[in-house]
Amino acid sequence: MAAPNIETIVSLAKRRGFVFPSSEIYGGLGSAWDYGPLGVELSNNVKRAWWRWIVYEHDEIEGIDSSIILNRLVWKYSGHEATFHDPLVDCRKCKQRFRADKLMDEAGAGDLREVKCPNCGASDWTEARPFNMMFRTTLGAVAAEDDPAALAYLRPETAQGIFVNFLNVQQTMRRKIPFGVAQIGKSFRNEITPGNFILRTREFEQMEMEYFVRPDAPHSKLVDEWVEQYVGWYTGLGLSRDNLHLHEVPAEELAHYSRRTVDIMYRYFPERPEEERQWEELMGIAYRTDFDLKSHSNKPADAEGKRINPDSTEDLSYFDETTKERYYPHVVEPAAGVNRSVLAFLMDAYSERTTDKGETRVILKLHPELAPIKVAVLPLAKNKPEIVGMAKAIKRSLQPVMRAVYDDTGGIGKLYARQDEVGTPFCVTVDHQSLEDEAVTVRDRDSWAQERIKVAELKEYLQARLKGPVPVGLATEATPATEPPANVPAG
Ligand code: GAP
């Protein structure tokens, strides 16, 4: 089973220290959320799992970490200044502001006049007008806030930091096409209607990868291959395939840089009666052509003698030493959201189980790699110093290799229940007998089965079991994790 709705996760997340509403003591900020002690572990584990997979397990991918604030010209030539807009409308009656396209989507309407205001029920809208979603800021000590020379933006995608570093990475790492560059980092969008917990916020984190290929590579096939790899990654880490859905983005809805995009959607709204309204984008895989590298390049004059990008100091084309060709590589981009991944993993891991006494327990069946705490060490008798001492020593011995906690703030039943609810795969109980036989009881979160293990063997035992199931489609014989997607071989 998965969570019945996002609200169940909102309440669990707050109750157990995963995610808190931001600045709550001042009434909150609507669209902002803070990750608590367990949330930051989960989110770091998602990012670590992605980095290990995408950068370490793909031989042809490098990682970088570029700035959040880039030269404003990056956003001019990326097209974001001119086109990164959402259509904005106001309700004339209650003055609330909405995204026109979302209103129509959600109401299944072809015309805004058919849509009622979700706030007051009226249907009296202003004309839709474009609203640029980039956050503006000013750099340095400037006289006027709106001094155009000081204007800068917080990045709305991490991708541009990769494009402007294309040659730096290619040359320093001596890379040949095809190769990819990955990055994880915060992005910012002044969303008109943020909402649904961490699904749509104004500040969020992305895990993006730009995969540079020859212009004549089979781009559509590459998009399909990356879709398959990501479905494998997500299902390998616990998402049910039934809760993922592939959406071919219609031509009229493509972003300005994309010639084809497939969105991997997650069933974030299982409670909605209509199947088609249950899905929201988890990530997208786009074929961006050579749009970005070309538009950031100081290209020679065109037929009319006009230079296309006079502001850039570089030509970001690539010279193929083997074929002696010079070209602008094309790009296939898998772009995933950290926060949306965290939410999907939480929703899919959620389950309930009824005890013999008829009590309902929540069990978060997170993949061991993602679980915020890997093992909790619990003393059966907290008043017995030898047992407490032994439990604390075991916790300390495990800590260098896995996140371990010690807890003695309740009876054993309550302690187990608490760990189940936050997804801890194993509990280790130290009891009176442990003092004699140097062994402990290891309890499994999902089956509640218990096993007696020698303390001397505990670390290796847990490490072996924490590896979890082999991610589907990633490490099978047929598709080794390191195999790059197909590409037209150079020359
Ligand atoms: N570089 C391409 C790009 O940014 P996108 O589809 O706009 O593509 C990629 O964003 C991913 O970033 C989305 O699939 C989603 O997971 C995440 N994302 C985008 N906007 C978001 C928001 N306002 N809140 C949370 N996550 C967001």
Short mmCIF file of C-alpha atoms and ligand atoms in Angstrom, two decimals:
data_model
loop_
_atom_site.label_atom_id
_atom_site.label_comp_id
_atom_site.label_asym_id
_atom_site.label_seq_id
_atom_site.Cartn_x
_atom_site.Cartn_y
_atom_site.Cartn_z
CA MET A 1 0.00 0.00 0.00
CA ALA A 2 1.05 3.63 -0.41
CA ALA A 3 -0.07 6.75 1.44
CA PRO A 4 -3.75 7.47 0.73
CA ASN A 5 -3.00 11.16 0.14
CA ILE A 6 -0.34 13.86 0.59
CA GLU A 7 -1.96 15.09 3.84
CA THR A 8 -1.10 11.77 5.55
CA ILE A 9 2.57 12.43 4.74
CA VAL A 10 2.36 16.10 5.78
CA SER A 11 1.16 15.03 9.19
CA LEU A 12 3.71 12.20 9.57
CA ALA A 13 6.47 14.51 8.33
CA LYS A 14 5.70 17.13 10.94
CA ARG A 15 5.04 14.68 13.79
CA ARG A 16 8.27 12.77 13.25
CA GLY A 17 10.70 15.50 12.28
CA PHE A 18 10.94 15.10 8.50
CA VAL A 19 9.54 18.40 7.24
CA PHE A 20 8.20 21.46 9.07
CA PRO A 21 6.33 24.47 7.67
CA SER A 22 8.93 27.21 7.33
CA SER A 23 8.87 30.29 9.61
CA GLU A 24 5.79 28.82 11.28
CA ILE A 25 6.02 31.03 14.39
CA TYR A 26 5.36 34.02 12.08
CA GLY A 27 2.46 32.40 10.29
CA GLY A 28 4.55 30.46 7.78
CA LEU A 29 5.38 31.38 4.22
CA GLY A 30 2.88 29.24 2.36
CA SER A 31 5.28 27.74 -0.08
CA ALA A 32 8.35 27.13 2.05
CA TRP A 33 9.25 24.04 4.07
CA ASP A 34 12.17 23.22 6.35
CA TYR A 35 13.74 19.77 6.50
CA GLY A 36 14.06 18.49 10.06
CA PRO A 37 16.57 15.97 11.48
CA LEU A 38 15.08 12.98 9.63
CA GLY A 39 14.12 14.93 6.50
CA VAL A 40 17.64 16.19 5.91
CA GLU A 41 18.96 12.61 6.25
CA LEU A 42 16.38 11.31 3.77
CA SER A 43 16.97 14.10 1.29
CA ASN A 44 20.78 13.70 1.58
CA ASN A 45 20.38 9.95 1.04
CA VAL A 46 18.31 10.56 -2.13
CA LYS A 47 20.97 12.95 -3.44
CA ARG A 48 23.80 10.60 -2.47
CA ALA A 49 22.09 7.61 -4.12
CA TRP A 50 21.54 9.65 -7.31
CA TRP A 51 25.13 10.96 -7.38
CA ARG A 52 26.58 7.50 -6.82
CA TRP A 53 24.42 6.11 -9.61
CA ILE A 54 24.69 8.90 -12.18
CA VAL A 55 28.30 10.04 -11.66
CA TYR A 56 30.13 6.98 -10.27
CA GLU A 57 28.27 4.17 -12.01
CA HIS A 58 28.17 5.85 -15.42
CA ASP A 59 31.75 5.95 -16.64
CA GLU A 60 31.07 8.84 -19.02
CA ILE A 61 29.50 11.33 -16.59
CA GLU A 62 31.23 14.05 -14.53
CA GLY A 63 29.80 16.16 -11.71
CA ILE A 64 30.02 19.89 -11.04
CA ASP A 65 28.60 22.46 -8.61
CA SER A 66 28.04 25.85 -10.24
CA SER A 67 26.85 29.15 -8.72
CA ILE A 68 23.22 29.99 -8.02
CA ILE A 69 23.68 33.57 -9.19
CA LEU A 70 25.16 33.68 -12.68
CA ASN A 71 25.91 36.56 -15.01
CA ARG A 72 22.58 37.99 -16.13
CA LEU A 73 23.58 37.41 -19.76
CA VAL A 74 23.32 33.66 -19.17
CA TRP A 75 19.57 34.12 -18.73
CA LYS A 76 19.31 36.46 -21.68
CA TYR A 77 20.91 33.94 -24.06
CA SER A 78 19.28 30.88 -22.48
CA GLY A 79 15.94 32.45 -23.44
CA HIS A 80 14.67 32.60 -19.85
CA GLU A 81 14.44 36.41 -19.72
CA ALA A 82 12.21 36.45 -22.76
CA THR A 83 10.22 33.26 -22.39
CA PHE A 84 10.24 31.81 -18.86
CA HIS A 85 6.70 32.98 -18.24
CA ASP A 86 3.50 31.62 -16.78
CA PRO A 87 0.10 33.10 -17.73
CA LEU A 88 -1.24 34.98 -14.72
CA VAL A 89 -4.88 35.88 -14.02
CA ASP A 90 -6.61 37.64 -11.12
CA CYS A 91 -10.09 36.93 -9.81
CA ARG A 92 -11.82 40.34 -9.97
CA LYS A 93 -14.05 39.45 -7.03
CA CYS A 94 -11.64 38.14 -4.36
CA LYS A 95 -8.41 39.52 -5.93
CA GLN A 96 -6.65 36.13 -5.67
CA ARG A 97 -4.02 35.40 -8.30
CA PHE A 98 -3.75 32.11 -10.22
CA ARG A 99 -1.99 30.39 -13.13
CA ALA A 100 -4.52 30.36 -15.96
CA ASP A 101 -3.23 27.11 -17.51
CA LYS A 102 -3.36 25.24 -14.17
CA LEU A 103 -6.89 26.49 -13.47
CA MET A 104 -8.09 25.21 -16.83
CA ASP A 105 -6.19 21.90 -16.48
CA GLU A 106 -7.61 21.22 -13.05
CA ALA A 107 -11.16 22.06 -14.15
CA GLY A 108 -10.75 20.15 -17.42
CA ALA A 109 -11.91 23.33 -19.21
CA GLY A 110 -10.89 24.64 -22.62
CA ASP A 111 -11.75 28.24 -21.77
CA LEU A 112 -11.04 30.23 -18.60
CA ARG A 113 -14.58 31.62 -18.62
CA GLU A 114 -15.85 28.12 -17.79
CA VAL A 115 -13.69 28.02 -14.63
CA LYS A 116 -14.87 29.09 -11.18
CA CYS A 117 -12.43 30.76 -8.79
CA PRO A 118 -11.23 28.04 -6.33
CA ASN A 119 -11.23 30.69 -3.58
CA CYS A 120 -14.61 32.46 -3.93
CA GLY A 121 -16.50 30.58 -6.64
CA ALA A 122 -16.90 33.60 -8.96
CA SER A 123 -16.05 33.41 -12.63
CA ASP A 124 -14.82 36.92 -13.36
CA TRP A 125 -11.20 36.85 -14.52
CA THR A 126 -8.79 39.54 -15.71
CA GLU A 127 -7.02 39.01 -19.06
CA ALA A 128 -4.18 36.49 -18.76
CA ARG A 129 -0.77 38.23 -18.81
CA PRO A 130 2.74 36.79 -18.89
CA PHE A 131 4.62 36.71 -15.60
CA ASN A 132 8.37 35.99 -15.55
CA MET A 133 9.10 33.41 -12.88
CA MET A 134 12.73 34.28 -12.23
CA PHE A 135 13.49 35.85 -8.85
CA ARG A 136 15.28 39.15 -9.25
CA THR A 137 17.97 40.50 -6.99
CA THR A 138 20.57 43.27 -7.11
CA LEU A 139 24.30 42.75 -6.76
CA GLY A 140 26.54 44.98 -4.64
CA ALA A 141 25.82 48.33 -3.01
CA VAL A 142 23.70 50.03 -5.65
CA ALA A 143 21.99 53.38 -5.48
CA ALA A 144 18.65 52.21 -6.81
CA GLU A 145 17.01 48.82 -6.36
CA ASP A 146 16.07 48.73 -10.03
CA ASP A 147 19.52 49.68 -11.41
CA PRO A 148 19.68 47.49 -14.54
CA ALA A 149 23.47 47.22 -14.32
CA ALA A 150 23.12 45.48 -10.94
CA LEU A 151 20.18 43.23 -11.85
CA ALA A 152 20.71 39.50 -11.37
CA TYR A 153 18.52 36.43 -11.03
CA LEU A 154 18.46 33.39 -8.79
CA ARG A 155 18.77 30.46 -11.20
CA PRO A 156 15.47 28.81 -12.18
CA GLU A 157 17.29 25.64 -13.33
CA THR A 158 20.72 24.21 -12.58
CA ALA A 159 21.20 23.28 -16.25
CA GLN A 160 22.64 26.63 -17.41
CA GLY A 161 25.57 26.34 -14.99
CA ILE A 162 26.44 23.14 -16.85
CA PHE A 163 26.12 24.63 -20.35
CA VAL A 164 28.37 27.61 -19.62
CA ASN A 165 30.97 25.20 -18.19
CA PHE A 166 30.74 22.74 -21.09
CA LEU A 167 34.23 23.42 -22.47
CA ASN A 168 35.80 23.72 -19.01
CA VAL A 169 34.65 20.20 -18.14
CA GLN A 170 35.29 18.72 -21.57
CA GLN A 171 38.84 20.08 -21.78
CA THR A 172 39.99 19.56 -18.19
CA MET A 173 38.62 16.02 -18.03
CA ARG A 174 39.69 15.23 -21.64
CA ARG A 175 36.18 14.04 -22.48
CA LYS A 176 35.02 12.90 -25.87
CA ILE A 177 31.43 13.04 -27.05
CA PRO A 178 29.25 11.37 -25.78
CA PHE A 179 29.62 12.42 -22.17
CA GLY A 180 27.42 13.92 -19.50
CA VAL A 181 27.69 16.54 -16.76
CA ALA A 182 25.56 16.27 -13.63
CA GLN A 183 24.77 18.68 -10.86
CA ILE A 184 22.61 18.90 -7.76
CA GLY A 185 21.51 22.25 -6.39
CA LYS A 186 18.86 24.73 -5.44
CA SER A 187 16.72 26.46 -8.03
CA PHE A 188 14.20 29.21 -7.55
CA ARG A 189 10.95 30.03 -9.35
CA ASN A 190 8.44 32.62 -8.34
CA GLU A 191 5.55 30.16 -8.75
CA ILE A 192 2.16 31.87 -8.93
CA THR A 193 0.38 29.02 -7.18
CA PRO A 194 2.78 27.01 -5.04
CA GLY A 195 1.17 24.23 -3.03
CA ASN A 196 0.68 20.58 -2.25
CA PHE A 197 3.40 20.48 0.40
CA ILE A 198 6.89 20.10 -1.11
CA LEU A 199 5.53 19.34 -4.58
CA ARG A 200 5.49 22.92 -5.84
CA THR A 201 7.56 25.45 -3.92
CA ARG A 202 9.43 28.61 -4.87
CA GLU A 203 12.75 27.27 -3.62
CA PHE A 204 13.53 23.65 -4.49
CA GLU A 205 16.39 21.35 -5.39
CA GLN A 206 17.14 19.74 -8.70
CA MET A 207 19.29 16.80 -9.83
CA GLU A 208 20.03 17.50 -13.48
CA MET A 209 22.27 15.92 -16.06
CA GLU A 210 23.13 17.24 -19.52
CA TYR A 211 24.14 14.42 -21.86
CA PHE A 212 26.12 15.74 -24.84
CA VAL A 213 25.91 13.73 -28.05
CA ARG A 214 26.62 14.09 -31.76
CA PRO A 215 24.10 16.10 -33.78
CA ASP A 216 23.22 12.95 -35.74
CA ALA A 217 22.73 10.75 -32.65
CA PRO A 218 19.34 8.99 -32.36
CA HIS A 219 17.91 11.62 -29.99
CA SER A 220 14.48 10.16 -29.58
CA LYS A 221 15.91 6.74 -28.80
CA LEU A 222 18.24 8.35 -26.27
CA VAL A 223 15.29 10.03 -24.57
CA ASP A 224 13.55 6.64 -24.35
CA GLU A 225 16.70 5.00 -22.97
CA TRP A 226 17.10 7.61 -20.25
CA VAL A 227 13.42 7.28 -19.38
CA GLU A 228 13.99 3.56 -18.95
CA GLN A 229 17.12 4.12 -16.85
CA TYR A 230 15.29 6.52 -14.53
CA VAL A 231 12.26 4.26 -14.17
CA GLY A 232 14.80 1.59 -13.18
CA TRP A 233 16.45 3.93 -10.70
CA TYR A 234 13.20 4.98 -9.04
CA THR A 235 11.71 1.48 -8.89
CA GLY A 236 15.05 0.08 -7.71
CA LEU A 237 14.83 2.43 -4.76
CA GLY A 238 11.31 1.41 -3.89
CA LEU A 239 8.73 3.20 -6.04
CA SER A 240 6.05 0.91 -7.36
CA ARG A 241 5.95 0.81 -11.18
CA ASP A 242 2.14 1.13 -10.97
CA ASN A 243 2.58 4.56 -9.40
CA LEU A 244 4.72 5.82 -12.30
CA HIS A 245 3.30 6.92 -15.60
CA LEU A 246 5.04 8.19 -18.74
CA HIS A 247 3.65 11.34 -20.34
CA GLU A 248 4.69 12.47 -23.80
CA VAL A 249 4.50 16.27 -23.54
CA PRO A 250 2.43 17.64 -26.46
CA ALA A 251 4.31 19.87 -28.91
CA GLU A 252 2.39 23.01 -27.91
CA GLU A 253 3.38 22.56 -24.24
CA LEU A 254 7.12 22.01 -24.78
CA ALA A 255 9.57 24.39 -23.08
CA HIS A 256 11.22 26.89 -25.44
CA TYR A 257 14.41 24.78 -25.67
CA SER A 258 12.84 21.36 -26.10
CA ARG A 259 12.00 19.40 -29.21
CA ARG A 260 10.74 16.39 -27.26
CA THR A 261 10.04 15.82 -23.56
CA VAL A 262 8.80 12.76 -21.72
CA ASP A 263 7.68 13.39 -18.16
CA ILE A 264 7.82 10.62 -15.58
CA MET A 265 4.72 11.26 -13.50
CA TYR A 266 4.06 9.98 -9.99
CA ARG A 267 0.63 9.20 -8.51
CA TYR A 268 0.73 11.98 -5.89
CA PHE A 269 -3.09 12.20 -5.73
CA PRO A 270 -4.37 8.60 -5.43
CA GLU A 271 -7.52 9.88 -3.69
CA ARG A 272 -8.78 11.66 -6.82
CA PRO A 273 -11.50 9.66 -8.53
CA GLU A 274 -10.41 10.39 -12.09
CA GLU A 275 -7.23 8.48 -12.95
CA GLU A 276 -5.88 11.27 -15.19
CA ARG A 277 -5.93 13.80 -12.33
CA GLN A 278 -3.92 11.56 -9.99
CA TRP A 279 -0.57 12.29 -11.65
CA GLU A 280 1.96 15.11 -11.32
CA GLU A 281 5.43 15.42 -12.82
CA LEU A 282 8.22 13.76 -10.87
CA MET A 283 10.87 14.54 -13.49
CA GLY A 284 11.29 15.23 -17.19
CA ILE A 285 13.62 13.94 -19.90
CA ALA A 286 14.04 16.53 -22.64
CA TYR A 287 15.81 16.63 -25.96
CA ARG A 288 17.24 20.19 -25.88
CA THR A 289 18.97 20.01 -29.29
CA ASP A 290 22.04 22.30 -29.56
CA PHE A 291 19.89 25.24 -28.44
CA ASP A 292 21.83 26.18 -25.32
CA LEU A 293 25.43 25.63 -26.45
CA LYS A 294 24.75 27.48 -29.68
CA SER A 295 23.02 30.44 -28.10
CA HIS A 296 25.82 30.88 -25.52
CA SER A 297 28.44 30.86 -28.29
CA ASN A 298 30.08 33.89 -29.80
CA LYS A 299 29.23 32.78 -33.30
CA PRO A 300 30.64 34.39 -36.42
CA ALA A 301 28.55 36.90 -38.34
CA ASP A 302 25.55 35.53 -40.21
CA ALA A 303 24.76 36.26 -43.87
CA GLU A 304 23.72 39.84 -43.05
CA GLY A 305 26.93 40.46 -41.11
CA LYS A 306 25.10 40.31 -37.76
CA ARG A 307 26.88 38.54 -34.91
CA ILE A 308 24.48 36.25 -33.18
CA ASN A 309 25.86 36.42 -29.62
CA PRO A 310 28.28 39.34 -29.37
CA ASP A 311 28.40 39.14 -25.55
CA SER A 312 29.98 35.72 -25.11
CA THR A 313 33.76 35.37 -25.25
CA GLU A 314 33.66 31.71 -26.29
CA ASP A 315 32.50 29.46 -29.06
CA LEU A 316 31.15 26.38 -27.26
CA SER A 317 31.45 24.11 -30.29
CA TYR A 318 33.33 20.83 -30.01
CA PHE A 319 36.15 19.59 -32.20
CA ASP A 320 36.13 15.86 -32.85
CA GLU A 321 39.80 14.83 -33.15
CA THR A 322 38.96 11.55 -34.87
CA THR A 323 36.68 12.81 -37.60
CA LYS A 324 38.15 16.33 -37.72
CA GLU A 325 34.63 17.73 -37.54
CA ARG A 326 33.57 20.76 -35.53
CA TYR A 327 29.97 20.83 -34.27
CA TYR A 328 27.65 21.93 -31.49
CA PRO A 329 26.78 18.83 -29.45
CA HIS A 330 23.10 18.08 -28.95
CA VAL A 331 21.76 17.46 -25.48
CA VAL A 332 19.44 14.98 -23.81
CA GLU A 333 18.57 16.19 -20.32
CA PRO A 334 17.07 14.13 -17.50
CA ALA A 335 15.94 16.73 -14.92
CA ALA A 336 14.65 15.47 -11.59
CA GLY A 337 13.44 17.25 -8.47
CA VAL A 338 14.92 16.27 -5.10
CA ASN A 339 11.84 17.39 -3.18
CA ARG A 340 9.39 15.63 -5.47
CA SER A 341 11.53 12.49 -5.26
CA VAL A 342 11.53 12.69 -1.45
CA LEU A 343 7.74 13.05 -1.45
CA ALA A 344 7.26 10.13 -3.85
CA PHE A 345 9.58 7.89 -1.82
CA LEU A 346 7.71 8.81 1.38
CA MET A 347 4.29 8.22 -0.16
CA ASP A 348 5.23 4.87 -1.69
CA ALA A 349 6.92 3.64 1.49
CA TYR A 350 3.91 4.39 3.67
CA SER A 351 2.08 1.33 4.98
CA GLU A 352 -0.06 0.36 7.94
CA ARG A 353 -0.16 -2.87 9.89
CA THR A 354 -2.53 -4.03 12.60
CA THR A 355 -1.00 -5.62 15.69
CA ASP A 356 -2.39 -8.66 17.53
CA LYS A 357 -3.95 -6.17 19.95
CA GLY A 358 -5.80 -4.48 17.11
CA GLU A 359 -3.63 -1.33 17.09
CA THR A 360 -2.76 0.28 13.77
CA ARG A 361 0.97 0.90 13.30
CA VAL A 362 2.54 2.99 10.56
CA ILE A 363 5.53 1.37 8.88
CA LEU A 364 7.63 3.41 6.47
CA LYS A 365 9.11 0.78 4.17
CA LEU A 366 11.85 2.99 2.79
CA HIS A 367 14.64 1.34 0.82
CA PRO A 368 17.53 0.83 3.30
CA GLU A 369 19.74 3.15 1.23
CA LEU A 370 17.24 5.98 1.74
CA ALA A 371 16.24 5.31 5.34
CA PRO A 372 17.30 8.27 7.56
CA ILE A 373 18.38 5.93 10.37
CA LYS A 374 19.79 2.52 9.49
CA VAL A 375 19.77 0.99 12.94
CA ALA A 376 18.44 1.86 16.40
CA VAL A 377 20.15 0.31 19.39
CA LEU A 378 17.72 -0.18 22.28
CA PRO A 379 18.45 -1.37 25.83
CA LEU A 380 15.77 -3.65 27.25
CA ALA A 381 16.38 -2.37 30.77
CA LYS A 382 17.40 1.25 30.98
CA ASN A 383 18.07 1.07 34.71
CA LYS A 384 20.76 -1.54 34.33
CA PRO A 385 24.07 0.32 33.73
CA GLU A 386 25.80 -2.72 32.14
CA ILE A 387 23.03 -3.08 29.53
CA VAL A 388 22.94 0.67 28.81
CA GLY A 389 26.75 0.75 28.57
CA MET A 390 26.80 -2.19 26.16
CA ALA A 391 24.02 -0.67 23.98
CA LYS A 392 25.83 2.69 23.80
CA ALA A 393 29.11 0.97 22.92
CA ILE A 394 27.37 -0.97 20.11
CA LYS A 395 25.84 2.26 18.79
CA ARG A 396 29.27 3.92 18.77
CA SER A 397 30.89 0.97 17.02
CA LEU A 398 28.28 1.03 14.22
CA GLN A 399 28.28 4.81 13.74
CA PRO A 400 31.39 5.04 11.49
CA VAL A 401 29.74 2.87 8.83
CA MET A 402 26.01 3.57 9.18
CA ARG A 403 23.66 6.09 10.78
CA ALA A 404 22.89 4.57 14.17
CA VAL A 405 20.94 5.95 17.13
CA TYR A 406 20.53 4.93 20.75
CA ASP A 407 17.09 5.29 22.37
CA ASP A 408 15.88 4.39 25.85
CA THR A 409 12.96 6.80 26.16
CA GLY A 410 10.18 4.20 26.30
CA GLY A 411 9.19 0.57 26.62
CA ILE A 412 10.48 -1.74 23.89
CA GLY A 413 7.11 -1.92 22.06
CA LYS A 414 6.92 1.84 21.83
CA LEU A 415 10.55 2.11 20.72
CA TYR A 416 9.99 -0.43 17.92
CA ALA A 417 6.85 1.41 16.79
CA ARG A 418 8.70 4.73 16.68
CA GLN A 419 11.46 3.30 14.51
CA ASP A 420 8.98 1.58 12.18
CA GLU A 421 7.22 4.89 11.64
CA VAL A 422 10.40 6.62 10.46
CA GLY A 423 11.57 3.71 8.33
CA THR A 424 14.53 2.36 10.35
CA PRO A 425 15.27 -1.04 8.76
CA PHE A 426 16.74 -2.64 11.90
CA CYS A 427 16.42 -2.43 15.67
CA VAL A 428 19.07 -4.04 17.84
CA THR A 429 17.99 -4.94 21.35
CA VAL A 430 20.44 -5.47 24.18
CA ASP A 431 19.04 -7.60 27.02
CA HIS A 432 20.22 -9.38 30.17
CA GLN A 433 21.34 -12.39 28.20
CA SER A 434 23.53 -10.16 26.00
CA LEU A 435 25.80 -9.61 28.98
CA GLU A 436 26.48 -13.34 29.09
CA ASP A 437 26.42 -14.52 25.48
CA GLU A 438 27.73 -11.33 23.77
CA ALA A 439 24.77 -11.50 21.36
CA VAL A 440 21.85 -9.17 20.58
CA THR A 441 18.41 -9.45 18.99
CA VAL A 442 18.08 -7.91 15.53
CA ARG A 443 14.51 -7.06 14.54
CA ASP A 444 13.50 -6.52 10.93
CA ARG A 445 11.20 -3.54 10.24
CA ASP A 446 9.13 -5.14 7.50
CA SER A 447 8.61 -8.69 8.78
CA TRP A 448 9.07 -7.96 12.49
CA ALA A 449 11.13 -11.19 12.51
CA GLN A 450 13.87 -11.40 15.14
CA GLU A 451 17.27 -13.02 14.96
CA ARG A 452 20.00 -13.49 17.54
CA ILE A 453 23.37 -12.23 16.29
CA LYS A 454 26.81 -12.19 17.93
CA VAL A 455 27.98 -8.64 18.65
CA ALA A 456 31.31 -9.41 16.96
CA GLU A 457 29.42 -10.21 13.71
CA LEU A 458 26.80 -7.47 13.95
CA LYS A 459 28.42 -4.81 11.76
CA GLU A 460 29.03 -7.16 8.82
CA TYR A 461 25.57 -8.71 9.22
CA LEU A 462 23.83 -5.32 9.10
CA GLN A 463 25.99 -4.02 6.27
CA ALA A 464 25.12 -7.05 4.15
CA ARG A 465 21.38 -6.71 4.83
CA LEU A 466 21.36 -2.93 4.34
CA LYS A 467 22.37 -3.31 0.71
CA GLY A 468 18.72 -4.02 0.01
CA PRO A 469 17.26 -5.43 -3.17
CA VAL A 470 19.28 -4.92 -6.36
CA PRO A 471 17.79 -1.93 -8.21
CA VAL A 472 15.61 -3.16 -11.06
CA GLY A 473 17.12 -2.68 -14.50
CA LEU A 474 20.37 -1.25 -13.17
CA ALA A 475 22.60 -4.14 -12.26
CA THR A 476 21.25 -7.05 -14.26
CA GLU A 477 23.43 -8.93 -16.72
CA ALA A 478 21.52 -7.53 -19.67
CA THR A 479 21.86 -3.88 -18.70
CA PRO A 480 24.97 -3.25 -16.64
CA ALA A 481 24.84 -0.07 -14.60
CA THR A 482 27.84 1.35 -16.37
CA GLU A 483 26.53 0.91 -19.90
CA PRO A 484 26.03 4.30 -21.54
CA PRO A 485 22.92 4.82 -23.66
CA ALA A 486 23.34 4.04 -27.33
CA ASN A 487 24.91 6.74 -29.44
CA VAL A 488 26.22 7.06 -32.95
CA PRO A 489 29.88 6.14 -32.66
CA ALA A 490 32.21 8.98 -33.58
CA GLY A 491 33.34 8.55 -37.15
N1 GAP B 1 16.32 22.03 -16.74
C1 GAP B 1 15.02 21.59 -17.07
C2 GAP B 1 14.06 21.84 -16.01
O1 GAP B 1 14.32 22.57 -15.06
P1 GAP B 1 11.61 21.36 -15.28
O2 GAP B 1 10.65 20.31 -15.77
O3 GAP B 1 11.14 22.75 -15.28
O4 GAP B 1 12.89 21.18 -16.19
C3 GAP B 1 12.70 19.72 -13.58
O5 GAP B 1 12.10 20.96 -13.83
C4 GAP B 1 12.19 19.14 -12.28
O6 GAP B 1 12.39 20.07 -11.21
C5 GAP B 1 10.68 18.87 -12.26
O7 GAP B 1 10.35 17.64 -12.88
C6 GAP B 1 10.40 18.84 -10.77
O8 GAP B 1 10.77 17.60 -10.21
C7 GAP B 1 11.36 19.91 -10.25
N2 GAP B 1 10.63 21.19 -10.07
C8 GAP B 1 10.37 22.13 -11.01
N3 GAP B 1 9.68 23.16 -10.47
C9 GAP B 1 9.50 22.85 -9.16
C10 GAP B 1 8.86 23.52 -8.06
N4 GAP B 1 8.30 24.72 -8.20
N5 GAP B 1 8.84 22.89 -6.86
C11 GAP B 1 9.43 21.68 -6.69
N6 GAP B 1 10.05 21.01 -7.68
C12 GAP B 1 10.10 21.58 -8.90
#
